[in-house]
Coordinates of C-alpha atoms and ligand atoms in Angstrom, one line a residue:
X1 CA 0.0 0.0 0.0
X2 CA 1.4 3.5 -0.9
X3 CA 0.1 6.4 1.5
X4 CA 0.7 10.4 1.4
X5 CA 0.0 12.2 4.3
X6 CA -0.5 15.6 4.0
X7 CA 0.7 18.5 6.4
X8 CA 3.6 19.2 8.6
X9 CA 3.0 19.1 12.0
X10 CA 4.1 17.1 14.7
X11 CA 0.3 14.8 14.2
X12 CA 1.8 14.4 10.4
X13 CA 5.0 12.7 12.0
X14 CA 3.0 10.5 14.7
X15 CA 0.5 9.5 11.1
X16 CA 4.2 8.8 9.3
X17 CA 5.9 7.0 12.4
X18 CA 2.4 5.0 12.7
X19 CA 1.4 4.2 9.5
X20 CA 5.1 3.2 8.5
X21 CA 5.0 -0.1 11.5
X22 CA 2.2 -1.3 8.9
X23 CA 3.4 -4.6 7.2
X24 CA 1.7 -4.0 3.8
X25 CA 2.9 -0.2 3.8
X26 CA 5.9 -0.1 1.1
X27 CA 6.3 3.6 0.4
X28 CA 4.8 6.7 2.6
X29 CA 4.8 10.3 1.2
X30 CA 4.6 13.7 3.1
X31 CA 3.6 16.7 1.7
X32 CA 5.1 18.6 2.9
X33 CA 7.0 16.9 5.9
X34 CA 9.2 18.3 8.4
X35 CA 12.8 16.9 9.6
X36 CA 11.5 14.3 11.5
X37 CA 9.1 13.0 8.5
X38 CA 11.9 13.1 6.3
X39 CA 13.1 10.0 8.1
X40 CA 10.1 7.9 8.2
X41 CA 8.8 9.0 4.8
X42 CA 9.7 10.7 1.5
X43 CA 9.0 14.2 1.5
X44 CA 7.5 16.1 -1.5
X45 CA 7.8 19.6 -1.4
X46 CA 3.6 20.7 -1.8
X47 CA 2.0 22.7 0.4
X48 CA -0.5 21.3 2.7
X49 CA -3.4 23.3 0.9
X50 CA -1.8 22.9 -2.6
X51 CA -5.2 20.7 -3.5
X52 CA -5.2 20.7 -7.1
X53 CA -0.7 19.4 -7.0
X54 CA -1.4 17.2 -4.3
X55 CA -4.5 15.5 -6.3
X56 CA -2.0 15.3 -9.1
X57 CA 1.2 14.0 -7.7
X58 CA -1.6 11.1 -5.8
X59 CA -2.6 10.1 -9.4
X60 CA 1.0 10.2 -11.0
X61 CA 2.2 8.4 -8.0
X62 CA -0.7 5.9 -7.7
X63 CA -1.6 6.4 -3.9
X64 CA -3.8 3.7 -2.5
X65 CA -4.6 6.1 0.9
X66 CA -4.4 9.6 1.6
X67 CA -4.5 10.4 5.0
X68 CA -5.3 14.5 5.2
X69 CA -3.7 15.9 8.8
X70 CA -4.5 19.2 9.1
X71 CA -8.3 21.3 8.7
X72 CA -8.1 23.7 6.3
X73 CA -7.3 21.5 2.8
X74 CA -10.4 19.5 4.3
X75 CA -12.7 23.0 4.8
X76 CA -11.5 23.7 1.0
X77 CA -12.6 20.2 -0.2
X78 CA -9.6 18.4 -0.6
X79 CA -11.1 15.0 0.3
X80 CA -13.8 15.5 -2.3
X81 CA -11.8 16.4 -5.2
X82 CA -9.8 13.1 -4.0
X83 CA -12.8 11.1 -4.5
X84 CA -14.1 12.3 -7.8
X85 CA -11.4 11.5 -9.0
X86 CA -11.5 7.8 -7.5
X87 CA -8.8 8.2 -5.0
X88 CA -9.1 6.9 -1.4
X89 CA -8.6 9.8 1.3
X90 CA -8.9 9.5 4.9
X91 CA -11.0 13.0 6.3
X92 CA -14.7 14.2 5.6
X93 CA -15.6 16.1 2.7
X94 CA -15.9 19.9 2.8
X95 CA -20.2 19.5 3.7
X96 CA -18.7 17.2 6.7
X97 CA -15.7 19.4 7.7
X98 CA -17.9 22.3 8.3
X99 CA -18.5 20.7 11.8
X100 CA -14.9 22.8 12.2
X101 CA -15.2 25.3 9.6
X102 CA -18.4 27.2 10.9
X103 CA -19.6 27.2 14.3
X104 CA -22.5 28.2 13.4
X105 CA -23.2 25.4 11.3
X106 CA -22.2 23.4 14.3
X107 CA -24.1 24.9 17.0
X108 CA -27.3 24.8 14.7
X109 CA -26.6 20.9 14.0
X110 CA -26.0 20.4 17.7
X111 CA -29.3 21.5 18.4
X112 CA -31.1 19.6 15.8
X113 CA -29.3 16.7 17.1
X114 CA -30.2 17.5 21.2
X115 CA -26.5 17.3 21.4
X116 CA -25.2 18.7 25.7
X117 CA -23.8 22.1 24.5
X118 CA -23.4 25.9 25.3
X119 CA -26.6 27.8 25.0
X120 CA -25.8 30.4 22.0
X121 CA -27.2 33.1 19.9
X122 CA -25.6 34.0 16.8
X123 CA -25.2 37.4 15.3
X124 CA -23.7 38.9 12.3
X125 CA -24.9 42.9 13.1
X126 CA -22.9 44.0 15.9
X127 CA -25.6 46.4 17.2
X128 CA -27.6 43.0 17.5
X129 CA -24.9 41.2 19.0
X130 CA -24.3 44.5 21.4
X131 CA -27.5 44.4 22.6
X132 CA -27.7 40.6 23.4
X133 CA -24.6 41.2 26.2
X134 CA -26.1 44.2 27.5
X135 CA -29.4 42.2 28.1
X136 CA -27.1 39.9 29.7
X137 CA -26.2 39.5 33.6
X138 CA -23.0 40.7 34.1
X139 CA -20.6 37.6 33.9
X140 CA -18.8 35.7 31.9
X141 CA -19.9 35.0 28.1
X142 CA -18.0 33.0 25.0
X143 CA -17.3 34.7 22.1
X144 CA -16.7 32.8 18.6
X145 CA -15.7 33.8 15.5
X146 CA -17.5 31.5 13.0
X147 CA -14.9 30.3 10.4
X148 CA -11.7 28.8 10.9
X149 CA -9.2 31.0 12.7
X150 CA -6.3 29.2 13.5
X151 CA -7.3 28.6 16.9
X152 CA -7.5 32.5 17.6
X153 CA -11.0 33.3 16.9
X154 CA -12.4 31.8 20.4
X155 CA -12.5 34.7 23.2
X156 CA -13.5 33.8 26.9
X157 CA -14.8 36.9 28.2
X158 CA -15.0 37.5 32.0
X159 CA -17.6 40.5 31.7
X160 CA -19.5 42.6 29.3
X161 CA -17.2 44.6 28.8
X162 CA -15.0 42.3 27.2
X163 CA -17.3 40.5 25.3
X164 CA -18.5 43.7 23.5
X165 CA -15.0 44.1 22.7
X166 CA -14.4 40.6 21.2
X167 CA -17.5 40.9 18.7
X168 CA -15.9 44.4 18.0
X169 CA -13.4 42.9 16.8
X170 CA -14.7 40.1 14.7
X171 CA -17.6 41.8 13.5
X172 CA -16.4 45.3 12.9
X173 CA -12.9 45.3 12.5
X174 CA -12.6 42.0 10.7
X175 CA -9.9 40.6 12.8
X176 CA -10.5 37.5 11.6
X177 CA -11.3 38.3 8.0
X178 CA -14.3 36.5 6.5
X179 CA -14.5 34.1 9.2
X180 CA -15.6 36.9 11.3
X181 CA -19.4 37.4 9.2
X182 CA -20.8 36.4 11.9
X183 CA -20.4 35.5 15.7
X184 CA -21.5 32.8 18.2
X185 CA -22.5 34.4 21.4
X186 CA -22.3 31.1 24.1
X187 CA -22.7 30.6 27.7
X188 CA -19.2 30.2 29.5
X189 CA -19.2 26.3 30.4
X190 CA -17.1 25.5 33.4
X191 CA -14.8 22.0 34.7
X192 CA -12.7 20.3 32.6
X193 CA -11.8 19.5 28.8
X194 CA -11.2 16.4 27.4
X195 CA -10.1 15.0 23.6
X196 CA -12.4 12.9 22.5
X197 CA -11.2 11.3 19.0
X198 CA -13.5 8.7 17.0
X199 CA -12.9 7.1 14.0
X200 CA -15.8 7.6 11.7
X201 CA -17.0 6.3 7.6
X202 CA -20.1 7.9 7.5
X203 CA -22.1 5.3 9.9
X204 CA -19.6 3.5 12.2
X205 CA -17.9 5.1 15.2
X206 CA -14.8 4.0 17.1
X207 CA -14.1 5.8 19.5
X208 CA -10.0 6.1 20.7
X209 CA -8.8 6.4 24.1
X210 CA -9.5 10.0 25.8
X211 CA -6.8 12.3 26.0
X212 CA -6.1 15.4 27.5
X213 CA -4.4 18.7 26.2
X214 CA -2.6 21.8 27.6
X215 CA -3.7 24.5 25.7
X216 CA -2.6 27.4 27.7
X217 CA 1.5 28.3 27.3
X218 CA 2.7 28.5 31.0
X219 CA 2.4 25.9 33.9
X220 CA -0.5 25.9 35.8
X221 CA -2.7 26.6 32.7
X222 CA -1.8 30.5 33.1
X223 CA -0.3 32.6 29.7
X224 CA -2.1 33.2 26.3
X225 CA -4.0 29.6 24.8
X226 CA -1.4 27.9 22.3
X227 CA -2.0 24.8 19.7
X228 CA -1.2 22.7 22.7
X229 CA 1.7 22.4 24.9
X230 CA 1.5 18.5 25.7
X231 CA -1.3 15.8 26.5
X232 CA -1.4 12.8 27.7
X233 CA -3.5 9.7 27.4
X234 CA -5.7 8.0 28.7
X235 CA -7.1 10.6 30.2
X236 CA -8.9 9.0 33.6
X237 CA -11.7 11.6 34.2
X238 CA -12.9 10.0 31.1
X239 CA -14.4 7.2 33.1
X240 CA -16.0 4.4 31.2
X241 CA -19.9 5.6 32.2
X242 CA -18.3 9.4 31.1
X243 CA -17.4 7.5 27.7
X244 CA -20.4 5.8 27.1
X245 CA -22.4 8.9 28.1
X246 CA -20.2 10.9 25.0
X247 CA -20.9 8.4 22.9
X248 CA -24.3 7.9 23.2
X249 CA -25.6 11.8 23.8
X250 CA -22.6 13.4 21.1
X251 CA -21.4 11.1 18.9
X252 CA -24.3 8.5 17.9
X253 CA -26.7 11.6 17.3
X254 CA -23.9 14.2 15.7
X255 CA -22.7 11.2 13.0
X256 CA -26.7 10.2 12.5
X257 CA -27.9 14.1 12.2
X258 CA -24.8 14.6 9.5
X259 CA -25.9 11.6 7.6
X260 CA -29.9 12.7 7.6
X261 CA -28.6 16.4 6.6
X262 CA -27.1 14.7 3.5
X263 CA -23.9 15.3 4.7
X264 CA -22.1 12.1 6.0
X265 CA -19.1 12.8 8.4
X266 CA -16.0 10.3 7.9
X267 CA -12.5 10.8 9.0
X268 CA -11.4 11.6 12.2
X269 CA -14.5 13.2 14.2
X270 CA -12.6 15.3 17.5
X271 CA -15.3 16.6 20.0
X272 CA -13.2 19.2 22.7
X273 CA -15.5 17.9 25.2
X274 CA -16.3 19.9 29.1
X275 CA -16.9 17.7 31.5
X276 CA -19.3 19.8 33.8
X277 CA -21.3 18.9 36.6
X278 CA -24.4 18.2 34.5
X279 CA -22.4 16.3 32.5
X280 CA -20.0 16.0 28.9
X281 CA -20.6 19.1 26.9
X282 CA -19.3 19.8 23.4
X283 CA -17.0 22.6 23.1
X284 CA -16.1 22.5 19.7
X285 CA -15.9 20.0 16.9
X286 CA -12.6 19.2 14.6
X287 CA -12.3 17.0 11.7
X288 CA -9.0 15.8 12.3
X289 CA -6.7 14.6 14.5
X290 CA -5.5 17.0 17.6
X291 CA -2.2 17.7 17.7
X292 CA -0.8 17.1 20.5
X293 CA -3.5 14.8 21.4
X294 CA -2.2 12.5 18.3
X295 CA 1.1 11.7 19.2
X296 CA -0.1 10.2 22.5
X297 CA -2.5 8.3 21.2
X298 CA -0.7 6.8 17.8
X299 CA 1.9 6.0 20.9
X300 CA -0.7 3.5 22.1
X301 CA -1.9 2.2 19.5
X302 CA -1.1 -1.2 18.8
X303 CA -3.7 -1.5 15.9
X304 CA -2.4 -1.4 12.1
X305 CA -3.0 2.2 11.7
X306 CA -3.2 1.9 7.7
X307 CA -5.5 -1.2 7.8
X308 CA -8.1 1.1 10.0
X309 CA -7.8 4.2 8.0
X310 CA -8.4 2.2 5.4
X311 CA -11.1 0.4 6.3
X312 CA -12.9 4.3 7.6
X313 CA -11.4 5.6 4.0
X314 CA -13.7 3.2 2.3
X315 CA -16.6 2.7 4.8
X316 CA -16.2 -0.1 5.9
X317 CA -14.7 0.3 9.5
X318 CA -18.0 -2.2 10.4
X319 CA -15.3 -5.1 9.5
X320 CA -12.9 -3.7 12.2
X321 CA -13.2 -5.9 15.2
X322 CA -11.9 -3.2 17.6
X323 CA -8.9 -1.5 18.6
X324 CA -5.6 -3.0 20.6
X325 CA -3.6 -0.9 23.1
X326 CA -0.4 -0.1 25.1
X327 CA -2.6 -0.6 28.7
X328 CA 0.5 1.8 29.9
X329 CA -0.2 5.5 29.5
X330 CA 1.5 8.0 27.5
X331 CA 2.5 11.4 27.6
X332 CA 3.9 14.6 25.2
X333 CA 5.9 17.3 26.1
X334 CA 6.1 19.9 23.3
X335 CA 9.2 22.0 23.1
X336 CA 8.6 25.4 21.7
X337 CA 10.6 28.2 20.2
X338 CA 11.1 31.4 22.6
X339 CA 8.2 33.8 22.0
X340 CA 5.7 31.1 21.0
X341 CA 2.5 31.9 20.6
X342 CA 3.5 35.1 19.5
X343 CA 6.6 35.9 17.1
X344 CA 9.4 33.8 17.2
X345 CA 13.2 33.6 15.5
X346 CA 13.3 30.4 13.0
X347 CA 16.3 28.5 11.8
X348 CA 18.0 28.3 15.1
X349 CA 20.4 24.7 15.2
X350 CA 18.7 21.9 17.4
X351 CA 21.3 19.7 19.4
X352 CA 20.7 16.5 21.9
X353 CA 18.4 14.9 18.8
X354 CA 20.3 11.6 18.7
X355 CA 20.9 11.3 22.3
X356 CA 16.9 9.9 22.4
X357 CA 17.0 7.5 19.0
X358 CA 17.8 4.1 20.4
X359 CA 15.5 4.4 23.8
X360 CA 12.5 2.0 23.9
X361 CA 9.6 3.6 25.1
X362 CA 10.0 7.5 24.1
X363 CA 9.6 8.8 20.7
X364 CA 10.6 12.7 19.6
X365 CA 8.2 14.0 17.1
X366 CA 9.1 16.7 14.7
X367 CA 6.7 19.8 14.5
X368 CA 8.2 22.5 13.5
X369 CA 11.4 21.4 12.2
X370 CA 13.5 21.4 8.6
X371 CA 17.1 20.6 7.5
X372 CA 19.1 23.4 6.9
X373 CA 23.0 22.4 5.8
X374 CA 23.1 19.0 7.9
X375 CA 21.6 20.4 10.7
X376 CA 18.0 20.0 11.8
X377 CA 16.7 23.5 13.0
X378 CA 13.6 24.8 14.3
X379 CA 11.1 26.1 11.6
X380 CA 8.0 27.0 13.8
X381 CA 6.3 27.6 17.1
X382 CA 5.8 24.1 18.5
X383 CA 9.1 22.3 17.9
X384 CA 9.2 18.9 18.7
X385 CA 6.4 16.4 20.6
X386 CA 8.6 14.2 23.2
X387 CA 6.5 11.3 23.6
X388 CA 7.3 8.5 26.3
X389 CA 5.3 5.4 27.1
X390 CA 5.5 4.2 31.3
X391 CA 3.8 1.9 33.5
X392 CA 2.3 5.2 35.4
X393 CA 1.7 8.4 34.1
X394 CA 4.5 9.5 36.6
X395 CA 6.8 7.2 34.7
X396 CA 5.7 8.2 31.7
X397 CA 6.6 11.8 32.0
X398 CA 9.8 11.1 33.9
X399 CA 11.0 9.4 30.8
X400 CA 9.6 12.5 28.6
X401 CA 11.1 15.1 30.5
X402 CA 14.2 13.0 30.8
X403 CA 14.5 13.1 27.1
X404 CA 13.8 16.5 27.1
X405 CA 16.6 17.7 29.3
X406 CA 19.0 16.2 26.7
X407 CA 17.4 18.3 23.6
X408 CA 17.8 21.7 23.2
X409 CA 18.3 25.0 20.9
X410 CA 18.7 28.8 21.8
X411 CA 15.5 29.9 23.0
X412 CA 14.0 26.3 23.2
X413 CA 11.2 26.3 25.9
X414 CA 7.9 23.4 27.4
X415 CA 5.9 23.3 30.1
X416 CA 7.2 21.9 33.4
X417 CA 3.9 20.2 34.3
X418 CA 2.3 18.2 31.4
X419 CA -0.1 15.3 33.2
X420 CA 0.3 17.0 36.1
X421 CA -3.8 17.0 36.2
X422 CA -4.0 13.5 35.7
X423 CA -5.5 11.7 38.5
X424 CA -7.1 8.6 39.1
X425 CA -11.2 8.7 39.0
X426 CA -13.4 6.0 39.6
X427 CA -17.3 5.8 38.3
X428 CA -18.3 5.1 41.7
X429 CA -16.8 8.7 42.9
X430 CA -18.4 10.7 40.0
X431 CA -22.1 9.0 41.2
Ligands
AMP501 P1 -12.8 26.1 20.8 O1 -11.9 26.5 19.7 O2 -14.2 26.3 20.6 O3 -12.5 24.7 21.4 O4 -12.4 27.0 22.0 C1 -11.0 27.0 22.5 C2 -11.0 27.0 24.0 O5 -11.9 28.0 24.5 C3 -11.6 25.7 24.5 O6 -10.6 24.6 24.6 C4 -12.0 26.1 25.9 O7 -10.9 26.2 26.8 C5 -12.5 27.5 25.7 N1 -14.0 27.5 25.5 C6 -14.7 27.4 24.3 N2 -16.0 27.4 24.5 C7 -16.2 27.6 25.8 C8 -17.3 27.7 26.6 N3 -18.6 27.7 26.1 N4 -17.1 27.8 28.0 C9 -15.9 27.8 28.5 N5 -14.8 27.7 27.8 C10 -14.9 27.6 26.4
LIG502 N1 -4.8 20.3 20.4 C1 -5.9 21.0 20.0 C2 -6.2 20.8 18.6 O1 -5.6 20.0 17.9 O2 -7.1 21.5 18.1

């Protein structure tokens, strides 16, 4: 089987690193890769969202699977140009991926469905929008931008005041471009977020283990919100009744509501889920894989990767007779550049790299990485994903952090508390 895998991102090196254990993989692609890629894979220089190369080098090449990583090739329609042209490709078509391109879309479908979600209004006059939070207690209100906008466009506003401001900005000034037209007002949900990540072909769901991720950039959850700074699964809060809860109240009904609205979801279906005291809420949808949330869970997999995708690529993941894991946990530590989330230096030489490559147990994905004259230097915000596998969570991010204390650059930065939040629930205590 011959697979390209599209994007750059430290999920593009857990797909490669994954998908590359498969016995009847013989060649992988990434387009367009990153350092680490480069050693699992072949890559070809296209840009992720370069649709109309990417469909052509698939043909030339004769791809059996494309397997599409990041969300905005998929908003585009990536997956359906794919198909028309009889290609296989893992992730939903653009009808499907609106569950991440509008939330307004998704917030309508939630409540056709009776999915557990924020109340909302949605506005695209600001007056409108102005006068909804003055009608408002004074407290804290969610304000969304409705298009895709690279994880920015989400503003949790403690008063009025600063909601008014965020719709200001999406509405009026266009912060956000077109993907500001309109807003999503919500009610601010409150206890805490969890990955959920299920497989999906249009009818069949298997769900993965739960993970959780550290969005904020400093320790203790403080500093601006970032991609993700590490995650770690399985995540225990997730109990087994909290699981069969999410998949019964969110996921049967939001697969079975896309397929009645014509628009069947397959590929990876990624509900950000609160868990609140009246129970799992959906925060948001995505239509991929989460990254960090990917290279913990790929870790655990024991599964052929390319044999499920492929099974979900051409609907029929009802032949899968479930998933096999790692029972030990894993967690991911990502190592940033120095100014991440905001502007950072690029092209600064990354040392310790080898140090890691023989250890059973801990893998170092490349985010944002590239070769530059031998040397493999940093080429983004979130750098590398250091991923170790222990018999405790505790062990787990010993070994990580371990790894990590061997790797560095000038500037090179992670949070010191990744899994910290991790601890041990049992159903009977959440009765
Ligand atoms: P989203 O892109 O919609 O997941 O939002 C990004 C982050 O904003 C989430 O991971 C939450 O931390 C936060 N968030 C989004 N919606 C809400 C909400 N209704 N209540 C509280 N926090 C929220
Ligand atoms: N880690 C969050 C995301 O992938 O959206």
């Amino acid at each position: 089987m011959k697979i390209l895998v599209v994007g750059s991102g430290g999920r593009e090196h857990a797909l490669v690193w994954k998908l590359s254990q498969s016995p009847a993989v013989s060649k992988i692609w990434c387009a367009p890769g990153n350092a680490g890629t480069a050693l699992e894979a072949e890559n070809v220089n296209i840009a992720a969202d370069d649709i109309s190369r990417l469909l052509h080098f698939a043909k030339e090449q004769q791809v059996d699977l494309t397997v599409i990583g990041p969300e905005a090739p998929l908003v585009a329609g990536i997956a359906d140009e794919f198909r028309r042209d009889g290609l296989n490709v893992f992730g939903p078509s653009a009808a499907a991926a609106r569950l991440e391109g509008s939330k307004v879309f998704t917030k309508k479908l939630m409540k056709k469905a009776n999915v557990p979600t924020a109340d909302f209004q949605v506005f695209s006059r600001l007056s409108e929008a102005i006068e909804f939070i003055d009608q408002n207690n004074e407290g804290p209100l969610v304000v969304k931008a409705d298009g895709l906008a690279s994880g920015k466009g989400v503003f949790v506003c403690r008063n009025r005041s600063e909601a008014r401001a965020a719709c200001k900005s999406i509405l009026q000034d266009r912060s956000f471009g077109d993907a500001g037209r309109q807003v999503v007002i919500e009610e601010c949900l409150e206890g805490q977020e969890a990955s959920i990540l299920a497989i999906v072909d249009g009818d069949t769901i298997v769900p993965l283990d739960a993970a959780q991720d550290h969005k904020r950039a400093f320790d203790g959850d403080r500093g601006p919100n970032t991609g993700g700074m590490g995650a770690y699964c399985p995540a225990p809060i997730v109990t087994e009744r909290v699981m069969d809860e999410i998949i019964k109240r969110i996921l049967i009904p939001t697969v079975h509501t896309m397929k009645v609205e014509g628009c069947p979801f397959s590929g990876i279906l990624y509900a950000g889920i609160m868990l609140t005291n009246s129970g799992p809420r959906v925060l948001e949808y995505n239509v991929r894989f989460g990254d960090p949330e990917a290279q913990p869970v790929l870790m655990r997999l024991k599964s052929d990767l390319a044999q499920v995708l492929s099974l979900a690529a051409t609907g029929r993941l009802a032949e899968l007779e479930g998933l096999d894991w790692d029972p030990r946990p894993s967690v991911c530590v990502v190592m940033a550049s120095e100014g991440y989330p905001g502007n950072y230096e690029k092209g600064r030489i990354i040392s310790g790299l080898n140090a890691s490559e023989n250890l059973p147990d801990v893998k170092v994905f490349h985010a944002g990485t590239t070769e530059k004259n031998g040397e493999v230097v940093n080429a983004g915000g979130r750098v590398l994903g250091v991923t170790a596998l222990g018999d405790t969570v505790a062990a787990a991010k010993a070994t990580a952090y371990a790894t990590i204390s061997q790797i560095s650059w000038e500037g090179s930065w992670y949070r010191k508390d990744i899994s910290d939040k991790c601890v041990p629930v049992s159903d009977d205590s959440d009765d």
